Amino acid sequence: MQKRDVSPQTAYLLPFGLFMGGLLLLSLVQGLGSKFAYPFLQHPEFWVYPLQTVVCGLAVVFLWRNYSFRFNSGILLGVLAGLVSLGIWISPQVIFGKAARVEGFNPDLLQPGSFYYWCEVGLRFLRLALVVPFLEEIFWRGFLMRYFIKPKFTDVPFGTYQTFSFLAVAVLFALEHGMVDWIPAVLTGLLYNGLAVRTKSMGSCVIAHAVTNLGLGFYIMATKQWGFW
C-alpha cells in the first residue's frame, strides 16, 4: 500500500476532524431530540458513535502509510504509562470517594445480552480502545506538538521537546474533555507528552492511550459509571 496523495496536514488532521465532526453531529441531533419524540433523535448515541467509529477508523486505515508509529520502541514504557494514566482517571472514585458517574452512554437501555447490545458494546470498545488512541495520538503528539515548534511540522522529529509546545498540548488535550475531567486529562496529557519525548515513538503513545482506555472500558462495564465513556 502506497502513501496516499494528500498533504501531511490533511493526513494528520483528517481523522481527528472527522471525530470532532461526529461529536458535533451528536450534539445537533440531541438538540432535535429535545423537540421531536423520535427514538433515533432522542438516543442518537446508539447510531452516531458507531458511525463515527467506522468513518474515523477507515480514515486512519486509508492514510496509514502517511504515519510513522515505530511500534518497536517503547512498548513497555507505553504499557506502564497507560496503567498509570488509568489510575489517574479512576482514583477520584476509587481512592477519594467521589460520587459515581452514572450519567452517560448506557448500553443497558438496550436489551442486555441481545445481539444489538453486544454490537453496541463491541463498537464502543473499538472506538474507545483502538480508533480513539490512533486518531488522537496522530493529532495531539504527531501533529500539534510538532506544529507548535515549527509550522512545517514534518521537519520536527517526533518527540522533540519544547516547553511551550509540551505544556500547550497538555492543556488543549484537557480542554477537549468535559470540565469534570480536566485535572486527570491534563495529567494524562503531560504523561503522554513525556512518553513521546522519552521514546520518540508515536506507537508507544498509541499503546499507552489504548491501555488506559481499554482498562477504563472494563471499569465502566464493571461499575456502570457510564459518565467515563
PDB file of C-alpha atoms in Angstrom:
ATOM      1  CA  MET A   1       0.000   0.000   0.000  1.00  0.00           C
ATOM      2  CA  GLN A   2       1.448   3.340  -1.063  1.00  0.00           C
ATOM      3  CA  LYS A   3       1.200   6.709   0.637  1.00  0.00           C
ATOM      4  CA  ARG A   4      -1.995   8.491  -0.283  1.00  0.00           C
ATOM      5  CA  ASP A   5      -1.619  11.629  -2.397  1.00  0.00           C
ATOM      6  CA  VAL A   6      -2.587  14.039   0.367  1.00  0.00           C
ATOM      7  CA  SER A   7      -0.713  16.766   2.202  1.00  0.00           C
ATOM      8  CA  PRO A   8       0.839  15.993   5.594  1.00  0.00           C
ATOM      9  CA  GLN A   9      -1.633  18.418   7.190  1.00  0.00           C
ATOM     10  CA  THR A  10      -4.567  16.532   5.692  1.00  0.00           C
ATOM     11  CA  ALA A  11      -3.217  13.155   6.773  1.00  0.00           C
ATOM     12  CA  TYR A  12      -2.693  14.256  10.359  1.00  0.00           C
ATOM     13  CA  LEU A  13      -5.818  16.410  10.726  1.00  0.00           C
ATOM     14  CA  LEU A  14      -8.499  14.494   8.843  1.00  0.00           C
ATOM     15  CA  PRO A  15      -9.160  11.600  11.289  1.00  0.00           C
ATOM     16  CA  PHE A  16      -9.387  13.943  14.273  1.00  0.00           C
ATOM     17  CA  GLY A  17     -11.515  16.401  12.285  1.00  0.00           C
ATOM     18  CA  LEU A  18     -13.957  13.624  11.405  1.00  0.00           C
ATOM     19  CA  PHE A  19     -14.035  12.584  15.068  1.00  0.00           C
ATOM     20  CA  MET A  20     -14.904  16.106  16.218  1.00  0.00           C
ATOM     21  CA  GLY A  21     -17.473  16.282  13.429  1.00  0.00           C
ATOM     22  CA  GLY A  22     -19.112  13.189  14.899  1.00  0.00           C
ATOM     23  CA  LEU A  23     -19.347  14.870  18.301  1.00  0.00           C
ATOM     24  CA  LEU A  24     -20.884  17.939  16.679  1.00  0.00           C
ATOM     25  CA  LEU A  25     -23.410  15.755  14.874  1.00  0.00           C
ATOM     26  CA  LEU A  26     -24.295  14.081  18.161  1.00  0.00           C
ATOM     27  CA  SER A  27     -24.870  17.443  19.817  1.00  0.00           C
ATOM     28  CA  LEU A  28     -27.038  18.685  16.951  1.00  0.00           C
ATOM     29  CA  VAL A  29     -29.179  15.552  16.872  1.00  0.00           C
ATOM     30  CA  GLN A  30     -29.587  15.640  20.654  1.00  0.00           C
ATOM     31  CA  GLY A  31     -30.927  19.166  20.237  1.00  0.00           C
ATOM     32  CA  LEU A  32     -33.520  17.885  17.790  1.00  0.00           C
ATOM     33  CA  GLY A  33     -34.330  15.030  20.157  1.00  0.00           C
ATOM     34  CA  SER A  34     -35.467  17.534  22.764  1.00  0.00           C
ATOM     35  CA  LYS A  35     -38.092  18.778  20.315  1.00  0.00           C
ATOM     36  CA  PHE A  36     -39.212  15.651  18.480  1.00  0.00           C
ATOM     37  CA  ALA A  37     -40.251  12.366  20.088  1.00  0.00           C
ATOM     38  CA  TYR A  38     -38.422  10.027  17.729  1.00  0.00           C
ATOM     39  CA  PRO A  39     -36.189   7.352  19.339  1.00  0.00           C
ATOM     40  CA  PHE A  40     -33.379   7.828  16.811  1.00  0.00           C
ATOM     41  CA  LEU A  41     -33.310  11.531  17.734  1.00  0.00           C
ATOM     42  CA  GLN A  42     -33.682  11.061  21.482  1.00  0.00           C
ATOM     43  CA  HIS A  43     -30.895   8.459  21.674  1.00  0.00           C
ATOM     44  CA  PRO A  44     -28.564   9.351  18.780  1.00  0.00           C
ATOM     45  CA  GLU A  45     -25.554   7.932  20.639  1.00  0.00           C
ATOM     46  CA  PHE A  46     -26.646   4.458  19.539  1.00  0.00           C
ATOM     47  CA  TRP A  47     -26.054   5.287  15.881  1.00  0.00           C
ATOM     48  CA  VAL A  48     -23.769   8.358  15.867  1.00  0.00           C
ATOM     49  CA  TYR A  49     -20.991   6.665  17.866  1.00  0.00           C
ATOM     50  CA  PRO A  50     -20.901   3.554  15.632  1.00  0.00           C
ATOM     51  CA  LEU A  51     -20.924   5.789  12.539  1.00  0.00           C
ATOM     52  CA  GLN A  52     -18.127   7.889  13.993  1.00  0.00           C
ATOM     53  CA  THR A  53     -16.132   4.755  14.828  1.00  0.00           C
ATOM     54  CA  VAL A  54     -16.370   3.331  11.325  1.00  0.00           C
ATOM     55  CA  VAL A  55     -15.688   6.606   9.483  1.00  0.00           C
ATOM     56  CA  CYS A  56     -12.707   7.586  11.638  1.00  0.00           C
ATOM     57  CA  GLY A  57     -11.286   4.072  11.628  1.00  0.00           C
ATOM     58  CA  LEU A  58     -11.441   3.916   7.853  1.00  0.00           C
ATOM     59  CA  ALA A  59      -9.746   7.313   7.611  1.00  0.00           C
ATOM     60  CA  VAL A  60      -6.807   6.086   9.713  1.00  0.00           C
ATOM     61  CA  VAL A  61      -6.533   2.892   7.632  1.00  0.00           C
ATOM     62  CA  PHE A  62      -6.768   4.829   4.356  1.00  0.00           C
ATOM     63  CA  LEU A  63      -3.965   7.195   5.431  1.00  0.00           C
ATOM     64  CA  TRP A  64      -1.903   4.611   7.321  1.00  0.00           C
ATOM     65  CA  ARG A  65       1.224   4.888   5.170  1.00  0.00           C
ATOM     66  CA  ASN A  66       1.456   8.609   5.928  1.00  0.00           C
ATOM     67  CA  TYR A  67       2.332   7.935   9.574  1.00  0.00           C
ATOM     68  CA  SER A  68       5.424   6.610  11.301  1.00  0.00           C
ATOM     69  CA  PHE A  69       4.436   4.806  14.509  1.00  0.00           C
ATOM     70  CA  ARG A  70       7.660   2.892  15.362  1.00  0.00           C
ATOM     71  CA  PHE A  71       5.855   0.227  17.386  1.00  0.00           C
ATOM     72  CA  ASN A  72       9.203  -1.489  18.002  1.00  0.00           C
ATOM     73  CA  SER A  73      10.239   1.194  20.500  1.00  0.00           C
ATOM     74  CA  GLY A  74       8.964   1.999  23.988  1.00  0.00           C
ATOM     75  CA  ILE A  75       6.324  -0.727  24.216  1.00  0.00           C
ATOM     76  CA  LEU A  76       6.835  -1.493  27.917  1.00  0.00           C
ATOM     77  CA  LEU A  77       7.009   2.185  28.824  1.00  0.00           C
ATOM     78  CA  GLY A  78       3.806   2.680  26.868  1.00  0.00           C
ATOM     79  CA  VAL A  79       2.026  -0.053  28.814  1.00  0.00           C
ATOM     80  CA  LEU A  80       3.298   1.351  32.120  1.00  0.00           C
ATOM     81  CA  ALA A  81       2.244   4.895  31.212  1.00  0.00           C
ATOM     82  CA  GLY A  82      -1.172   3.601  30.205  1.00  0.00           C
ATOM     83  CA  LEU A  83      -1.653   1.885  33.568  1.00  0.00           C
ATOM     84  CA  VAL A  84      -0.536   4.987  35.468  1.00  0.00           C
ATOM     85  CA  SER A  85      -2.967   7.080  33.444  1.00  0.00           C
ATOM     86  CA  LEU A  86      -5.768   4.608  34.173  1.00  0.00           C
ATOM     87  CA  GLY A  87      -5.054   5.019  37.873  1.00  0.00           C
ATOM     88  CA  ILE A  88      -5.248   8.798  37.490  1.00  0.00           C
ATOM     89  CA  TRP A  89      -8.663   8.586  35.820  1.00  0.00           C
ATOM     90  CA  ILE A  90     -10.340   6.258  38.306  1.00  0.00           C
ATOM     91  CA  SER A  91      -8.659   7.479  41.514  1.00  0.00           C
ATOM     92  CA  PRO A  92     -11.296  10.152  42.324  1.00  0.00           C
ATOM     93  CA  GLN A  93     -13.926   7.432  42.752  1.00  0.00           C
ATOM     94  CA  VAL A  94     -11.737   4.501  43.868  1.00  0.00           C
ATOM     95  CA  ILE A  95      -9.463   6.359  46.303  1.00  0.00           C
ATOM     96  CA  PHE A  96     -11.059   9.697  47.151  1.00  0.00           C
ATOM     97  CA  GLY A  97     -14.697   8.623  47.288  1.00  0.00           C
ATOM     98  CA  LYS A  98     -16.074  10.980  44.669  1.00  0.00           C
ATOM     99  CA  ALA A  99     -19.643  10.371  43.511  1.00  0.00           C
ATOM    100  CA  ALA A 100     -20.136   7.650  40.910  1.00  0.00           C
ATOM    101  CA  ARG A 101     -20.571   8.949  37.365  1.00  0.00           C
ATOM    102  CA  VAL A 102     -23.680   7.149  36.182  1.00  0.00           C
ATOM    103  CA  GLU A 103     -24.919   9.593  33.523  1.00  0.00           C
ATOM    104  CA  GLY A 104     -23.739   8.822  30.007  1.00  0.00           C
ATOM    105  CA  PHE A 105     -23.875   6.281  27.186  1.00  0.00           C
ATOM    106  CA  ASN A 106     -25.778   3.430  28.836  1.00  0.00           C
ATOM    107  CA  PRO A 107     -25.974   0.204  26.787  1.00  0.00           C
ATOM    108  CA  ASP A 108     -28.382  -1.221  29.385  1.00  0.00           C
ATOM    109  CA  LEU A 109     -31.079   0.873  27.712  1.00  0.00           C
ATOM    110  CA  LEU A 110     -30.958  -1.878  25.112  1.00  0.00           C
ATOM    111  CA  GLN A 111     -31.878  -5.466  25.902  1.00  0.00           C
ATOM    112  CA  PRO A 112     -28.832  -6.715  27.865  1.00  0.00           C
ATOM    113  CA  GLY A 113     -27.320  -9.793  26.281  1.00  0.00           C
ATOM    114  CA  SER A 114     -29.019  -9.273  22.935  1.00  0.00           C
ATOM    115  CA  PHE A 115     -27.161  -9.234  19.637  1.00  0.00           C
ATOM    116  CA  TYR A 116     -27.751  -5.476  19.277  1.00  0.00           C
ATOM    117  CA  TYR A 117     -26.496  -4.893  22.827  1.00  0.00           C
ATOM    118  CA  TRP A 118     -23.204  -6.670  22.181  1.00  0.00           C
ATOM    119  CA  CYS A 119     -22.786  -4.949  18.822  1.00  0.00           C
ATOM    120  CA  GLU A 120     -23.123  -1.566  20.527  1.00  0.00           C
ATOM    121  CA  VAL A 121     -20.751  -2.528  23.343  1.00  0.00           C
ATOM    122  CA  GLY A 122     -18.249  -4.031  20.896  1.00  0.00           C
ATOM    123  CA  LEU A 123     -18.258  -0.926  18.702  1.00  0.00           C
ATOM    124  CA  ARG A 124     -17.946   1.256  21.784  1.00  0.00           C
ATOM    125  CA  PHE A 125     -14.841  -0.656  22.873  1.00  0.00           C
ATOM    126  CA  LEU A 126     -13.477  -0.487  19.325  1.00  0.00           C
ATOM    127  CA  ARG A 127     -13.906   3.283  19.409  1.00  0.00           C
ATOM    128  CA  LEU A 128     -12.526   3.647  22.919  1.00  0.00           C
ATOM    129  CA  ALA A 129      -9.528   1.331  22.817  1.00  0.00           C
ATOM    130  CA  LEU A 130      -8.437   1.367  19.162  1.00  0.00           C
ATOM    131  CA  VAL A 131      -9.816   4.161  16.990  1.00  0.00           C
ATOM    132  CA  VAL A 132      -9.504   6.997  19.535  1.00  0.00           C
ATOM    133  CA  PRO A 133      -5.922   6.159  20.601  1.00  0.00           C
ATOM    134  CA  PHE A 134      -4.756   6.222  16.994  1.00  0.00           C
ATOM    135  CA  LEU A 135      -6.514   9.359  15.826  1.00  0.00           C
ATOM    136  CA  GLU A 136      -5.765  11.341  18.996  1.00  0.00           C
ATOM    137  CA  GLU A 137      -2.077  10.450  19.095  1.00  0.00           C
ATOM    138  CA  ILE A 138      -1.788  11.227  15.394  1.00  0.00           C
ATOM    139  CA  PHE A 139      -3.266  14.657  16.068  1.00  0.00           C
ATOM    140  CA  TRP A 140      -2.020  15.702  19.519  1.00  0.00           C
ATOM    141  CA  ARG A 141       1.532  14.383  19.578  1.00  0.00           C
ATOM    142  CA  GLY A 142       2.037  13.513  15.928  1.00  0.00           C
ATOM    143  CA  PHE A 143       0.861  16.867  14.604  1.00  0.00           C
ATOM    144  CA  LEU A 144       0.184  19.607  17.164  1.00  0.00           C
ATOM    145  CA  MET A 145       3.129  19.028  19.475  1.00  0.00           C
ATOM    146  CA  ARG A 146       5.416  19.392  16.442  1.00  0.00           C
ATOM    147  CA  TYR A 147       3.403  22.162  14.751  1.00  0.00           C
ATOM    148  CA  PHE A 148       3.791  24.466  17.752  1.00  0.00           C
ATOM    149  CA  ILE A 149       7.550  24.129  17.334  1.00  0.00           C
ATOM    150  CA  LYS A 150       7.536  24.712  13.583  1.00  0.00           C
ATOM    151  CA  PRO A 151       4.565  25.082  11.201  1.00  0.00           C
ATOM    152  CA  LYS A 152       6.301  22.768   8.749  1.00  0.00           C
ATOM    153  CA  PHE A 153       5.877  20.062  11.376  1.00  0.00           C
ATOM    154  CA  THR A 154       7.284  17.236   9.282  1.00  0.00           C
ATOM    155  CA  ASP A 155      10.723  18.831   9.731  1.00  0.00           C
ATOM    156  CA  VAL A 156      10.437  18.309  13.503  1.00  0.00           C
ATOM    157  CA  PRO A 157      11.306  14.800  14.718  1.00  0.00           C
ATOM    158  CA  PHE A 158       8.553  13.154  16.755  1.00  0.00           C
ATOM    159  CA  GLY A 159       9.080  13.640  20.483  1.00  0.00           C
ATOM    160  CA  THR A 160      11.102  16.859  20.190  1.00  0.00           C
ATOM    161  CA  TYR A 161      10.838  18.798  23.463  1.00  0.00           C
ATOM    162  CA  GLN A 162       9.941  22.470  23.576  1.00  0.00           C
ATOM    163  CA  THR A 163       8.381  23.880  26.753  1.00  0.00           C
ATOM    164  CA  PHE A 164       5.525  25.862  25.212  1.00  0.00           C
ATOM    165  CA  SER A 165       4.537  23.035  22.886  1.00  0.00           C
ATOM    166  CA  PHE A 166       4.755  20.448  25.677  1.00  0.00           C
ATOM    167  CA  LEU A 167       2.510  22.412  28.056  1.00  0.00           C
ATOM    168  CA  ALA A 168       0.112  23.804  25.446  1.00  0.00           C
ATOM    169  CA  VAL A 169      -0.718  20.375  24.045  1.00  0.00           C
ATOM    170  CA  ALA A 170      -1.412  19.011  27.539  1.00  0.00           C
ATOM    171  CA  VAL A 171      -3.788  21.917  28.275  1.00  0.00           C
ATOM    172  CA  LEU A 172      -5.585  21.694  24.937  1.00  0.00           C
ATOM    173  CA  PHE A 173      -5.870  17.923  25.307  1.00  0.00           C
ATOM    174  CA  ALA A 174      -7.597  18.540  28.654  1.00  0.00           C
ATOM    175  CA  LEU A 175      -9.957  21.129  27.150  1.00  0.00           C
ATOM    176  CA  GLU A 176     -11.144  18.510  24.655  1.00  0.00           C
ATOM    177  CA  HIS A 177     -12.678  16.715  27.649  1.00  0.00           C
ATOM    178  CA  GLY A 178     -15.512  17.815  29.915  1.00  0.00           C
ATOM    179  CA  MET A 179     -14.806  20.139  32.838  1.00  0.00           C
ATOM    180  CA  VAL A 180     -15.122  17.287  35.347  1.00  0.00           C
ATOM    181  CA  ASP A 181     -12.199  15.546  33.583  1.00  0.00           C
ATOM    182  CA  TRP A 182      -9.822  18.480  33.220  1.00  0.00           C
ATOM    183  CA  ILE A 183      -7.444  17.508  36.037  1.00  0.00           C
ATOM    184  CA  PRO A 184      -6.974  13.847  35.040  1.00  0.00           C
ATOM    185  CA  ALA A 185      -6.897  14.864  31.373  1.00  0.00           C
ATOM    186  CA  VAL A 186      -4.135  17.445  31.802  1.00  0.00           C
ATOM    187  CA  LEU A 187      -2.109  14.995  33.915  1.00  0.00           C
ATOM    188  CA  THR A 188      -2.595  12.345  31.236  1.00  0.00           C
ATOM    189  CA  GLY A 189      -1.613  14.841  28.550  1.00  0.00           C
ATOM    190  CA  LEU A 190       1.614  15.621  30.403  1.00  0.00           C
ATOM    191  CA  LEU A 191       2.278  11.904  30.868  1.00  0.00           C
ATOM    192  CA  TYR A 192       1.739  11.055  27.202  1.00  0.00           C
ATOM    193  CA  ASN A 193       3.815  14.064  26.129  1.00  0.00           C
ATOM    194  CA  GLY A 194       6.630  12.906  28.385  1.00  0.00           C
ATOM    195  CA  LEU A 195       6.344   9.420  26.908  1.00  0.00           C
ATOM    196  CA  ALA A 196       6.659  10.898  23.409  1.00  0.00           C
ATOM    197  CA  VAL A 197       9.788  12.823  24.411  1.00  0.00           C
ATOM    198  CA  ARG A 198      11.297   9.800  26.156  1.00  0.00           C
ATOM    199  CA  THR A 199      10.636   7.142  23.499  1.00  0.00           C
ATOM    200  CA  LYS A 200      10.464   9.189  20.273  1.00  0.00           C
ATOM    201  CA  SER A 201       7.762   6.702  19.271  1.00  0.00           C
ATOM    202  CA  MET A 202       4.190   7.576  18.357  1.00  0.00           C
ATOM    203  CA  GLY A 203       3.439   3.875  18.629  1.00  0.00           C
ATOM    204  CA  SER A 204       4.311   3.862  22.329  1.00  0.00           C
ATOM    205  CA  CYS A 205       1.864   6.744  22.846  1.00  0.00           C
ATOM    206  CA  VAL A 206      -0.846   4.839  20.984  1.00  0.00           C
ATOM    207  CA  ILE A 207      -0.196   1.811  23.201  1.00  0.00           C
ATOM    208  CA  ALA A 208      -0.382   3.923  26.372  1.00  0.00           C
ATOM    209  CA  HIS A 209      -3.616   5.535  25.236  1.00  0.00           C
ATOM    210  CA  ALA A 210      -5.085   2.153  24.289  1.00  0.00           C
ATOM    211  CA  VAL A 211      -4.150   0.554  27.626  1.00  0.00           C
ATOM    212  CA  THR A 212      -5.727   3.444  29.530  1.00  0.00           C
ATOM    213  CA  ASN A 213      -8.913   3.390  27.505  1.00  0.00           C
ATOM    214  CA  LEU A 214      -9.282  -0.386  27.463  1.00  0.00           C
ATOM    215  CA  GLY A 215      -8.870  -0.533  31.228  1.00  0.00           C
ATOM    216  CA  LEU A 216     -11.335   2.312  31.617  1.00  0.00           C
ATOM    217  CA  GLY A 217     -13.812   0.453  29.414  1.00  0.00           C
ATOM    218  CA  PHE A 218     -13.685  -2.612  31.664  1.00  0.00           C
ATOM    219  CA  TYR A 219     -14.027  -0.356  34.715  1.00  0.00           C
ATOM    220  CA  ILE A 220     -17.091   1.283  33.163  1.00  0.00           C
ATOM    221  CA  MET A 221     -18.775  -2.033  32.431  1.00  0.00           C
ATOM    222  CA  ALA A 222     -17.998  -3.379  35.913  1.00  0.00           C
ATOM    223  CA  THR A 223     -19.204  -0.297  37.813  1.00  0.00           C
ATOM    224  CA  LYS A 224     -21.803   1.044  35.357  1.00  0.00           C
ATOM    225  CA  GLN A 225     -20.242   4.512  35.588  1.00  0.00           C
ATOM    226  CA  TRP A 226     -21.296   5.489  32.085  1.00  0.00           C
ATOM    227  CA  GLY A 227     -20.016   9.029  32.514  1.00  0.00           C
ATOM    228  CA  PHE A 228     -16.474   7.799  31.850  1.00  0.00           C
ATOM    229  CA  TRP A 229     -17.267   6.828  28.254  1.00  0.00           C
TER     230      TRP A 229
END
